[in-house]
Amino acid sequence: MIRVEGLQKFFGEKQVLKDIACEIKDNEVVCVIGPSGSGKSTFLRCLNALETAQGGTIQVDQFTVTDHATDLNILRTHVGMVFQRFNLFPHMNVLENICLAPMSVKKISREAAVSKARELLKRVGLAEKENAYPHELSGGQQQRVAIARALAMEPQVLLFDEPTSALDPEMVGEVLDVIKSLAHSKRTMVIVTHEMGFARQVSDRVFFMDGGQILEEGTPEKIFTAASNERTRNFLSKVL
Amino acid sequence: MFSWFRTDIIAEYMPLFMQGLRMTLLLTLIGVSCGTALGLLLGIGKIAKAERGPWKWPLTVLMRWPSQLYITFFRGTPLFVQILLIHFALVPTLIHVDDGLLIRGEWAMYLKREYGAFISGALALTLNSAAYIAEIFRAGIQSIDRGQFEAARSLGLNYFQTMKAVLIPQAFRRMLPPLGNEAIMLLKDSSLVSAIGLAELAYAARTAAGAYSRYWEPYLFISFIYLIITLGMSYFVHLLERKYKTS
């Protein structure tokens, strides 16, 4: 369960998150949509404290993210993240990328980490790429490795920050397929995305953000067919 | 045409030149290796930062500020002055027969007599190069895409694990060429320690020159030696640059 109350965030003078409040249930899949600069990514990054909230409270399961006594390293083993630009470690091969955190943070043996990594690679359809380096892979393949890397820590919450925005169009599908296959499997997922068809298909609920606020939330049916907010309708009419 | 060039002076003093060359190379090696170790600490110290939590102030007061102060001092003052300060002020305070802060008595006397200038010279070059290498490290680490840091932290790695496994290995490749250039600078600057009587290459030339009151031969000769080594090193740096440019 994720519970956010009164979340405030400023970049210098500019307020990018204004009093955000929301609740996300266990195993729920939530897509966050909205125009660029609406604060979607910042909101997501506050959930695992990559951005420090300047007001309000964030509770992610047993962790009070906004409490300064919370050990962020433990929180982050519980909350995985997939980035827009993959951020694979370029000096490590695929297997090493996936095994680094389980071995150095969870202190899992190399054998156990490797066998887990192979299982995950099979799941994202890259079993034969375990010795490749990131620069030898396509964008879509890199993002699938990044997903496997996040899964290797067995997080209860997975955050996706525009996972397909940096991909060539023909590779978007393969990454979305992997994300769909992860949905509804004992894991809470929060996905910031511009892929409206995907959002509609995969999510239990959709948040529409604009100007640093969640202006509307609801089931995909409601948001995409019968949005009550003027700005939501306006945005959707432009992107759909 | 070159009959005025008295090669016999070079020949006579060749053992001294070779001994001096060995000392120059040893000083450079110590300066680069110890300076790299210390420079890594200082470079990380200068950018160590915690957004929040119990480490925020200790990091700032015990790491950032001292590192910044050190780097500013050693980059902002002449190496020659640092050598004199270390040889005539710092080292006698630390190593002294009666009241050395680190070493006293017989042992202090022995060290001073046998290795006095060497300790000061090696220390000065190390401390100086550490400040420059710290800046190379800082620039190298800060040149790595911020996403690398965030990806590592998002997986639960702490600051030091992130540095060690993700940032330093990537930064190190980018740092090799500037580190090579720093080694070249250090090799040339090591000639300054001849001022405190350490028998390296420039000191050997001074000795030979003094004996015959001839200056062209010894100083041209050591210039030639310095040139060969620095050219060799810059070629090596060039190879490194080429090797790491692609990746």
Coordinates of N, CA and C in Angstrom, one line a residue, chain A residues 6-218:
Chain A
G6 N -0.3 15.3 0.9 CA 0.2 16.7 0.9 C 1.6 16.8 0.4
L7 N 2.0 16.0 -0.6 CA 3.4 16.0 -1.1 C 3.7 17.3 -1.9
Q8 N 4.8 18.0 -1.5 CA 5.2 19.2 -2.1 C 6.6 19.0 -2.6
K9 N 6.9 19.6 -3.7 CA 8.3 19.6 -4.3 C 8.5 20.8 -5.1
F10 N 9.7 21.4 -4.8 CA 10.1 22.6 -5.5 C 11.4 22.4 -6.2
F11 N 11.6 22.9 -7.5 CA 12.9 23.0 -8.1 C 13.2 24.5 -8.1
G12 N 14.0 25.0 -7.1 CA 14.3 26.4 -6.9 C 13.0 27.1 -6.5
E13 N 12.6 28.1 -7.3 CA 11.3 28.8 -7.0 C 10.1 28.1 -7.5
K14 N 10.3 27.2 -8.5 CA 9.2 26.6 -9.2 C 8.6 25.4 -8.4
Q15 N 7.3 25.5 -8.2 CA 6.7 24.3 -7.5 C 6.3 23.3 -8.5
V16 N 6.9 22.1 -8.4 CA 6.6 21.1 -9.4 C 5.5 20.1 -8.9
L17 N 5.4 19.9 -7.6 CA 4.3 19.1 -7.1 C 3.6 19.9 -6.0
K18 N 2.3 19.9 -6.3 CA 1.4 20.8 -5.4 C 0.4 19.9 -4.6
D19 N 0.8 19.6 -3.4 CA -0.2 19.0 -2.5 C -0.7 17.7 -3.1
I20 N 0.1 16.8 -3.5 CA -0.3 15.5 -4.1 C -0.9 14.6 -3.0
A21 N -2.0 14.0 -3.2 CA -2.5 13.0 -2.3 C -3.0 11.8 -3.1
C22 N -2.7 10.6 -2.7 CA -3.3 9.5 -3.4 C -3.0 8.2 -2.6
E23 N -3.7 7.2 -3.0 CA -3.5 5.9 -2.4 C -3.4 4.8 -3.4
I24 N -2.5 3.9 -3.3 CA -2.4 2.8 -4.3 C -2.4 1.5 -3.5
K25 N -3.3 0.6 -3.8 CA -3.4 -0.6 -3.1 C -2.4 -1.6 -3.5
D26 N -2.2 -2.6 -2.6 CA -1.2 -3.7 -2.9 C -1.6 -4.4 -4.2
N27 N -0.6 -4.7 -5.0 CA -0.8 -5.4 -6.3 C -1.6 -4.6 -7.4
E28 N -1.8 -3.4 -7.1 CA -2.6 -2.6 -8.1 C -1.6 -2.1 -9.1
V29 N -2.1 -1.9 -10.4 CA -1.3 -1.3 -11.4 C -1.8 0.1 -11.8
V30 N -1.0 1.1 -11.6 CA -1.5 2.4 -11.8 C -0.6 3.1 -12.9
C31 N -1.3 3.6 -13.9 CA -0.5 4.4 -14.9 C -0.7 5.9 -14.6
V32 N 0.4 6.6 -14.7 CA 0.3 8.1 -14.6 C 0.5 8.7 -15.9
I33 N -0.5 9.5 -16.4 CA -0.4 10.1 -17.7 C -0.5 11.6 -17.5
G34 N -0.2 12.4 -18.5 CA -0.3 13.8 -18.5 C 0.8 14.4 -19.4
P35 N 0.6 15.7 -19.6 CA 1.6 16.4 -20.5 C 3.0 16.5 -19.9
S36 N 4.0 16.7 -20.8 CA 5.3 16.9 -20.3 C 5.4 18.0 -19.3
G37 N 6.2 17.9 -18.3 CA 6.4 18.9 -17.3 C 5.3 19.0 -16.3
S38 N 4.4 18.0 -16.3 CA 3.3 18.0 -15.4 C 3.7 17.5 -14.0
G39 N 4.9 17.0 -13.8 CA 5.4 16.5 -12.5 C 5.3 15.0 -12.4
K40 N 4.9 14.2 -13.4 CA 4.7 12.8 -13.3 C 6.0 12.1 -12.8
S41 N 7.1 12.4 -13.5 CA 8.3 11.7 -13.2 C 8.8 12.1 -11.8
T42 N 8.7 13.4 -11.5 CA 9.1 13.8 -10.2 C 8.3 13.1 -9.1
F43 N 7.0 13.0 -9.3 CA 6.2 12.3 -8.4 C 6.7 10.8 -8.2
L44 N 6.9 10.2 -9.3 CA 7.4 8.8 -9.2 C 8.7 8.7 -8.5
R45 N 9.6 9.7 -8.7 CA 11.0 9.6 -8.1 C 10.9 10.0 -6.6
C46 N 9.9 10.6 -6.2 CA 9.7 10.9 -4.8 C 9.4 9.6 -4.0
L47 N 8.8 8.6 -4.7 CA 8.3 7.4 -4.1 C 9.5 6.5 -3.6
N48 N 10.6 6.6 -4.3 CA 11.8 5.9 -3.8 C 12.9 6.8 -3.4
A49 N 12.5 8.1 -3.1 CA 13.4 9.1 -2.6 C 14.6 9.4 -3.4
L50 N 14.5 9.2 -4.8 CA 15.5 9.8 -5.6 C 15.3 11.3 -5.6
E51 N 14.1 11.8 -5.4 CA 13.9 13.2 -5.2 C 13.4 13.3 -3.7
T52 N 13.9 14.3 -3.0 CA 13.5 14.5 -1.6 C 12.2 15.4 -1.6
A53 N 11.2 14.8 -1.0 CA 10.0 15.6 -0.8 C 10.2 16.8 0.1
Q54 N 9.6 17.9 -0.1 CA 9.8 19.0 0.8 C 8.6 19.3 1.6
G55 N 7.6 18.5 1.5 CA 6.5 18.7 2.4 C 5.6 17.5 2.2
G56 N 4.8 17.1 3.2 CA 3.9 16.0 3.1 C 4.5 14.7 3.6
T57 N 3.7 13.6 3.5 CA 4.2 12.3 3.9 C 4.0 11.3 2.8
I58 N 5.0 10.4 2.7 CA 4.9 9.3 1.7 C 5.1 8.0 2.5
Q59 N 4.1 7.1 2.5 CA 4.2 5.8 3.1 C 4.2 4.7 2.0
V60 N 5.3 3.9 2.0 CA 5.3 2.8 1.0 C 5.4 1.5 1.8
D61 N 4.3 0.8 1.9 CA 4.3 -0.4 2.8 C 4.8 0.0 4.2
Q62 N 5.8 -0.7 4.7 CA 6.2 -0.4 6.1 C 7.1 0.8 6.2
F63 N 7.5 1.4 5.1 CA 8.5 2.5 5.1 C 7.8 3.9 5.0
T64 N 8.2 4.7 5.9 CA 7.8 6.1 5.8 C 8.9 6.8 5.1
V65 N 8.7 7.0 3.8 CA 9.8 7.5 3.0 C 10.2 8.9 3.4
T66 N 9.3 9.7 3.9 CA 9.6 11.1 4.2 C 10.2 11.2 5.6
D67 N 10.3 10.1 6.4 CA 10.9 10.2 7.7 C 12.4 10.1 7.5
H68 N 13.1 11.1 8.0 CA 14.6 11.1 7.8 C 15.3 10.0 8.5
A69 N 14.6 9.3 9.4 CA 15.3 8.1 10.0 C 15.2 6.8 9.2
T70 N 14.4 6.9 8.2 CA 14.2 5.7 7.3 C 15.5 5.4 6.5
D71 N 15.9 4.1 6.6 CA 17.1 3.7 5.8 C 16.7 3.6 4.3
L72 N 17.1 4.5 3.5 CA 16.7 4.5 2.1 C 17.2 3.3 1.4
N73 N 18.4 2.8 1.8 CA 18.9 1.6 1.0 C 18.0 0.4 1.2
I74 N 17.4 0.3 2.4 CA 16.5 -0.8 2.6 C 15.2 -0.6 1.8
L75 N 14.7 0.7 1.9 CA 13.5 1.0 1.2 C 13.7 0.7 -0.3
R76 N 14.9 1.0 -0.8 CA 15.1 0.8 -2.3 C 15.2 -0.6 -2.7
T77 N 15.5 -1.5 -1.8 CA 15.5 -2.9 -2.1 C 14.1 -3.4 -2.2
H78 N 13.2 -2.6 -1.7 CA 11.8 -3.0 -1.7 C 11.0 -2.4 -2.8
V79 N 11.6 -1.3 -3.4 CA 11.0 -0.5 -4.4 C 11.9 -0.4 -5.6
G80 N 11.6 -1.2 -6.7 CA 12.5 -1.2 -7.8 C 12.1 -0.1 -8.8
M81 N 13.1 0.2 -9.7 CA 12.8 1.3 -10.6 C 13.4 1.0 -12.0
V82 N 12.6 1.3 -13.0 CA 13.1 1.2 -14.4 C 13.1 2.6 -15.0
F83 N 14.2 2.9 -15.6 CA 14.4 4.3 -16.1 C 14.1 4.5 -17.6
Q84 N 13.8 5.7 -18.0 CA 13.6 6.0 -19.4 C 14.8 5.6 -20.2
R85 N 16.0 6.0 -19.7 CA 17.2 5.8 -20.5 C 17.9 4.5 -20.0
F86 N 17.2 3.5 -19.5 CA 17.8 2.2 -19.2 C 18.8 2.2 -18.0
N87 N 19.8 3.1 -18.2 CA 20.9 3.2 -17.2 C 21.5 1.9 -16.8
L88 N 21.7 1.0 -17.8 CA 22.5 -0.2 -17.5 C 24.0 0.3 -17.3
F89 N 24.7 -0.6 -16.5 CA 26.1 -0.2 -16.2 C 26.9 -0.7 -17.4
P90 N 27.5 0.3 -18.2 CA 28.1 -0.1 -19.5 C 29.4 -0.9 -19.4
H91 N 30.0 -0.9 -18.2 CA 31.3 -1.7 -18.0 C 31.0 -3.1 -17.5
M92 N 29.8 -3.5 -17.4 CA 29.5 -4.8 -17.0 C 28.6 -5.5 -18.0
N93 N 28.7 -6.8 -18.1 CA 27.9 -7.5 -19.1 C 26.5 -7.7 -18.5
V94 N 25.6 -8.3 -19.2 CA 24.2 -8.4 -18.8 C 24.1 -9.1 -17.5
L95 N 24.8 -10.2 -17.4 CA 24.7 -11.0 -16.1 C 25.2 -10.2 -14.9
E96 N 26.3 -9.5 -15.1 CA 26.9 -8.8 -14.0 C 26.0 -7.6 -13.6
N97 N 25.3 -7.0 -14.6 CA 24.4 -5.9 -14.3 C 23.3 -6.4 -13.4
I98 N 22.8 -7.6 -13.7 CA 21.7 -8.2 -12.9 C 22.1 -8.7 -11.6
C99 N 23.3 -9.2 -11.5 CA 23.7 -9.9 -10.2 C 24.3 -8.9 -9.2
L100 N 24.7 -7.7 -9.7 CA 25.4 -6.8 -8.8 C 24.7 -6.5 -7.5
A101 N 23.4 -6.0 -7.6 CA 22.7 -5.7 -6.4 C 22.4 -6.9 -5.5
P102 N 21.9 -8.0 -6.1 CA 21.6 -9.1 -5.2 C 22.8 -9.6 -4.4
M103 N 24.0 -9.5 -5.1 CA 25.2 -10.0 -4.4 C 25.7 -9.0 -3.4
S104 N 25.8 -7.7 -3.8 CA 26.4 -6.7 -2.9 C 25.4 -6.2 -1.8
V105 N 24.1 -6.2 -2.1 CA 23.2 -5.6 -1.1 C 22.6 -6.7 -0.3
K106 N 22.1 -7.8 -1.0 CA 21.4 -8.9 -0.3 C 22.4 -10.0 0.1
K107 N 23.6 -9.8 -0.3 CA 24.7 -10.8 0.1 C 24.3 -12.2 -0.4
I108 N 23.7 -12.3 -1.5 CA 23.3 -13.7 -2.0 C 24.6 -14.2 -2.7
S109 N 24.8 -15.5 -2.7 CA 26.0 -16.1 -3.3 C 25.9 -16.0 -4.8
R110 N 27.1 -16.0 -5.4 CA 27.2 -15.8 -6.9 C 26.4 -16.8 -7.6
E111 N 26.4 -18.1 -7.2 CA 25.7 -19.2 -7.9 C 24.2 -18.9 -7.9
A112 N 23.7 -18.5 -6.7 CA 22.3 -18.3 -6.5 C 21.9 -17.1 -7.4
A113 N 22.7 -16.0 -7.3 CA 22.4 -14.8 -8.1 C 22.4 -15.1 -9.6
V114 N 23.4 -15.9 -10.0 CA 23.5 -16.2 -11.5 C 22.3 -17.0 -11.9
S115 N 21.9 -18.0 -11.1 CA 20.8 -18.8 -11.6 C 19.5 -18.0 -11.6
K116 N 19.3 -17.2 -10.6 CA 18.1 -16.3 -10.6 C 18.2 -15.3 -11.8
A117 N 19.3 -14.8 -12.1 CA 19.5 -13.9 -13.3 C 19.1 -14.6 -14.6
R118 N 19.5 -15.8 -14.7 CA 19.3 -16.6 -16.0 C 17.8 -16.8 -16.1
E119 N 17.1 -17.1 -15.0 CA 15.7 -17.3 -15.0 C 15.0 -16.1 -15.4
L120 N 15.4 -14.9 -14.9 CA 14.8 -13.6 -15.2 C 15.0 -13.3 -16.7
L121 N 16.3 -13.6 -17.2 CA 16.6 -13.3 -18.6 C 15.7 -14.1 -19.5
K122 N 15.4 -15.3 -19.1 CA 14.5 -16.2 -19.9 C 13.1 -15.5 -20.0
R123 N 12.7 -15.0 -18.8 CA 11.4 -14.4 -18.7 C 11.3 -13.2 -19.6
V124 N 12.4 -12.4 -19.7 CA 12.3 -11.2 -20.6 C 12.7 -11.5 -22.0
G125 N 13.0 -12.8 -22.3 CA 13.3 -13.3 -23.7 C 14.7 -13.0 -24.1
L126 N 15.6 -12.9 -23.2 CA 17.0 -12.6 -23.6 C 18.0 -13.6 -23.0
A127 N 17.6 -14.9 -22.9 CA 18.4 -15.9 -22.3 C 19.8 -16.0 -23.0
E128 N 19.8 -15.8 -24.3 CA 21.1 -16.0 -25.0 C 22.0 -14.8 -25.0
K129 N 21.6 -13.7 -24.3 CA 22.4 -12.5 -24.3 C 23.2 -12.3 -23.0
E130 N 23.3 -13.3 -22.1 CA 23.8 -13.0 -20.8 C 25.2 -12.5 -20.8
N131 N 26.0 -12.8 -21.8 CA 27.4 -12.3 -21.8 C 27.6 -11.0 -22.6
A132 N 26.5 -10.5 -23.2 CA 26.6 -9.3 -24.0 C 26.8 -8.1 -23.1
Y133 N 27.5 -7.0 -23.7 CA 27.6 -5.8 -23.0 C 26.4 -4.8 -23.5
P134 N 26.0 -3.9 -22.7 CA 24.9 -3.0 -23.0 C 25.0 -2.4 -24.4
H135 N 26.2 -2.0 -24.8 CA 26.3 -1.3 -26.1 C 26.1 -2.3 -27.3
E136 N 26.1 -3.6 -27.0 CA 25.9 -4.5 -28.1 C 24.4 -4.8 -28.3
L137 N 23.6 -4.3 -27.4 CA 22.1 -4.6 -27.4 C 21.3 -3.4 -28.0
S138 N 20.2 -3.7 -28.6 CA 19.3 -2.7 -29.0 C 18.6 -2.0 -27.8
G139 N 18.0 -0.9 -28.0 CA 17.3 -0.2 -26.9 C 16.3 -1.0 -26.2
G140 N 15.5 -1.7 -27.0 CA 14.5 -2.6 -26.4 C 15.1 -3.7 -25.6
Q141 N 16.2 -4.3 -26.1 CA 16.8 -5.3 -25.3 C 17.4 -4.8 -24.0
Q142 N 18.0 -3.6 -24.1 CA 18.6 -3.0 -22.9 C 17.5 -2.7 -21.9
Q143 N 16.4 -2.2 -22.3 CA 15.3 -2.0 -21.4 C 14.8 -3.3 -20.7
R144 N 14.8 -4.3 -21.5 CA 14.3 -5.6 -20.9 C 15.3 -6.1 -19.9
V145 N 16.6 -5.9 -20.2 CA 17.7 -6.2 -19.2 C 17.5 -5.4 -17.9
A146 N 17.2 -4.1 -18.1 CA 17.0 -3.2 -17.0 C 15.8 -3.7 -16.1
I147 N 14.8 -4.2 -16.8 CA 13.6 -4.7 -16.0 C 14.0 -6.0 -15.2
A148 N 14.8 -6.8 -15.9 CA 15.3 -8.0 -15.2 C 16.2 -7.6 -14.0
R149 N 17.0 -6.6 -14.2 CA 17.9 -6.1 -13.1 C 17.0 -5.7 -11.9
A150 N 16.0 -4.9 -12.2 CA 15.1 -4.5 -11.1 C 14.4 -5.6 -10.4
L151 N 14.0 -6.6 -11.2 CA 13.2 -7.8 -10.7 C 14.1 -8.6 -9.8
A152 N 15.4 -8.6 -10.1 CA 16.3 -9.5 -9.4 C 16.3 -9.2 -7.9
M153 N 16.0 -8.0 -7.5 CA 15.9 -7.7 -6.1 C 14.6 -8.1 -5.5
E154 N 13.7 -8.7 -6.3 CA 12.4 -9.1 -5.8 C 11.6 -8.0 -5.1
P155 N 11.5 -6.8 -5.7 CA 10.8 -5.7 -5.1 C 9.3 -5.9 -5.0
Q156 N 8.7 -5.4 -4.0 CA 7.2 -5.5 -3.9 C 6.5 -4.4 -4.7
V157 N 7.3 -3.3 -4.9 CA 6.8 -2.2 -5.7 C 7.7 -1.9 -6.9
L158 N 7.2 -1.8 -8.1 CA 8.0 -1.5 -9.2 C 7.6 -0.1 -9.9
L159 N 8.5 0.8 -10.0 CA 8.3 2.0 -10.6 C 8.8 2.1 -12.0
F160 N 8.0 2.5 -13.0 CA 8.5 2.7 -14.4 C 8.4 4.1 -14.8
D161 N 9.6 4.7 -15.1 CA 9.6 6.1 -15.5 C 9.7 6.2 -17.0
E162 N 8.6 6.4 -17.7 CA 8.5 6.4 -19.1 C 9.4 5.4 -19.8
P163 N 9.1 4.1 -19.5 CA 10.1 3.0 -20.0 C 10.2 2.9 -21.5
T164 N 9.3 3.5 -22.3 CA 9.5 3.3 -23.7 C 9.7 4.6 -24.5
S165 N 9.9 5.7 -23.7 CA 10.0 7.0 -24.4 C 11.3 7.2 -25.1
A166 N 12.4 6.4 -24.7 CA 13.7 6.6 -25.4 C 13.9 5.5 -26.5
L167 N 12.8 4.7 -26.8 CA 13.0 3.6 -27.7 C 12.5 4.0 -29.2
D168 N 13.1 3.3 -30.1 CA 12.6 3.4 -31.5 C 11.2 2.8 -31.5
P169 N 10.3 3.3 -32.4 CA 9.0 2.8 -32.4 C 8.8 1.3 -32.5
E170 N 9.7 0.7 -33.3 CA 9.5 -0.8 -33.5 C 9.9 -1.6 -32.3
M171 N 10.5 -1.0 -31.3 CA 10.9 -1.7 -30.1 C 10.0 -1.5 -28.9
V172 N 9.1 -0.6 -29.1 CA 8.2 -0.3 -27.9 C 7.4 -1.5 -27.5
G173 N 6.9 -2.2 -28.5 CA 6.0 -3.4 -28.3 C 6.6 -4.4 -27.4
E174 N 7.9 -4.8 -27.7 CA 8.5 -5.9 -26.9 C 8.7 -5.5 -25.5
V175 N 8.9 -4.2 -25.2 CA 9.1 -3.8 -23.8 C 7.7 -3.8 -23.1
L176 N 6.7 -3.3 -23.8 CA 5.4 -3.2 -23.2 C 4.9 -4.6 -22.9
D177 N 5.2 -5.6 -23.8 CA 4.7 -6.9 -23.6 C 5.3 -7.5 -22.3
V178 N 6.6 -7.2 -22.1 CA 7.2 -7.7 -20.8 C 6.6 -7.1 -19.6
I179 N 6.3 -5.7 -19.7 CA 5.7 -5.1 -18.5 C 4.3 -5.6 -18.3
K180 N 3.5 -5.9 -19.4 CA 2.2 -6.5 -19.2 C 2.3 -7.8 -18.5
S181 N 3.3 -8.6 -18.9 CA 3.4 -9.9 -18.3 C 3.7 -9.9 -16.8
L182 N 4.2 -8.7 -16.3 CA 4.5 -8.6 -14.9 C 3.3 -8.1 -14.1
A183 N 2.4 -7.5 -14.8 CA 1.2 -6.9 -14.1 C 0.4 -8.0 -13.4
H184 N -0.2 -7.6 -12.3 CA -1.1 -8.5 -11.5 C -0.4 -9.8 -11.1
S185 N 0.9 -9.7 -10.7 CA 1.5 -10.9 -10.1 C 2.2 -10.5 -8.8
K186 N 1.4 -10.2 -7.8 CA 1.8 -9.9 -6.5 C 2.8 -8.8 -6.4
R187 N 2.6 -7.8 -7.2 CA 3.5 -6.7 -7.2 C 2.8 -5.4 -7.5
T188 N 3.0 -4.4 -6.8 CA 2.4 -3.1 -7.1 C 3.2 -2.4 -8.2
M189 N 2.6 -1.8 -9.2 CA 3.3 -1.2 -10.2 C 2.8 0.2 -10.5
V190 N 3.7 1.2 -10.6 CA 3.3 2.6 -10.9 C 4.1 2.9 -12.2
I191 N 3.4 3.2 -13.2 CA 4.0 3.4 -14.5 C 3.7 4.8 -15.1
V192 N 4.7 5.6 -15.3 CA 4.5 6.9 -16.0 C 4.7 6.6 -17.5
T193 N 3.7 6.9 -18.2 CA 3.8 6.5 -19.7 C 3.1 7.5 -20.6
H194 N 3.5 7.5 -21.8 CA 2.8 8.3 -22.9 C 2.1 7.3 -23.8
E195 N 2.2 6.0 -23.5 CA 1.5 5.0 -24.4 C 0.1 4.8 -23.9
M196 N -0.9 5.5 -24.5 CA -2.2 5.5 -24.0 C -2.9 4.2 -24.1
G197 N -2.7 3.5 -25.3 CA -3.3 2.2 -25.5 C -2.9 1.2 -24.4
F198 N -1.6 1.3 -24.1 CA -1.0 0.4 -23.1 C -1.6 0.7 -21.7
A199 N -1.7 2.0 -21.4 CA -2.2 2.4 -20.1 C -3.6 1.9 -19.9
R200 N -4.4 2.0 -21.0 CA -5.8 1.6 -21.0 C -5.9 0.1 -20.7
Q201 N -5.0 -0.6 -21.4 CA -5.0 -2.1 -21.3 C -4.6 -2.7 -20.0
V202 N -3.5 -2.1 -19.5 CA -2.8 -2.7 -18.4 C -3.2 -2.3 -17.0
S203 N -3.7 -1.0 -16.9 CA -3.9 -0.5 -15.5 C -5.2 -0.8 -14.9
D204 N -5.2 -0.8 -13.6 CA -6.4 -0.9 -12.8 C -7.0 0.5 -12.6
R205 N -6.0 1.5 -12.5 CA -6.5 2.9 -12.3 C -5.5 3.8 -13.1
V206 N -6.0 4.9 -13.5 CA -5.2 5.9 -14.2 C -5.2 7.2 -13.5
F207 N -4.0 7.8 -13.3 CA -3.9 9.2 -12.7 C -3.6 10.1 -13.9
F208 N -4.4 11.2 -13.9 CA -4.0 12.2 -14.9 C -3.4 13.4 -14.1
M209 N -2.2 13.7 -14.5 CA -1.5 14.8 -13.8 C -1.3 16.0 -14.8
D210 N -1.5 17.2 -14.2 CA -1.1 18.4 -14.9 C -0.8 19.5 -13.9
G211 N 0.2 20.3 -14.2 CA 0.6 21.4 -13.3 C 0.9 21.0 -11.9
G212 N 1.5 19.8 -11.8 CA 2.0 19.4 -10.4 C 0.9 18.9 -9.6
Q213 N -0.3 18.6 -10.2 CA -1.4 18.0 -9.4 C -2.0 16.8 -10.1
I214 N -2.6 15.9 -9.2 CA -3.4 14.8 -9.8 C -4.8 15.4 -10.0
L215 N -5.1 15.7 -11.3 CA -6.4 16.4 -11.5 C -7.5 15.4 -11.5
E216 N -7.2 14.2 -11.9 CA -8.3 13.2 -12.0 C -7.8 11.8 -11.9
E217 N -8.5 10.9 -11.3 CA -8.1 9.5 -11.3 C -9.4 8.7 -11.4
G218 N -9.1 7.5 -12.0 CA -10.3 6.6 -12.1 C -9.9 5.3 -12.9

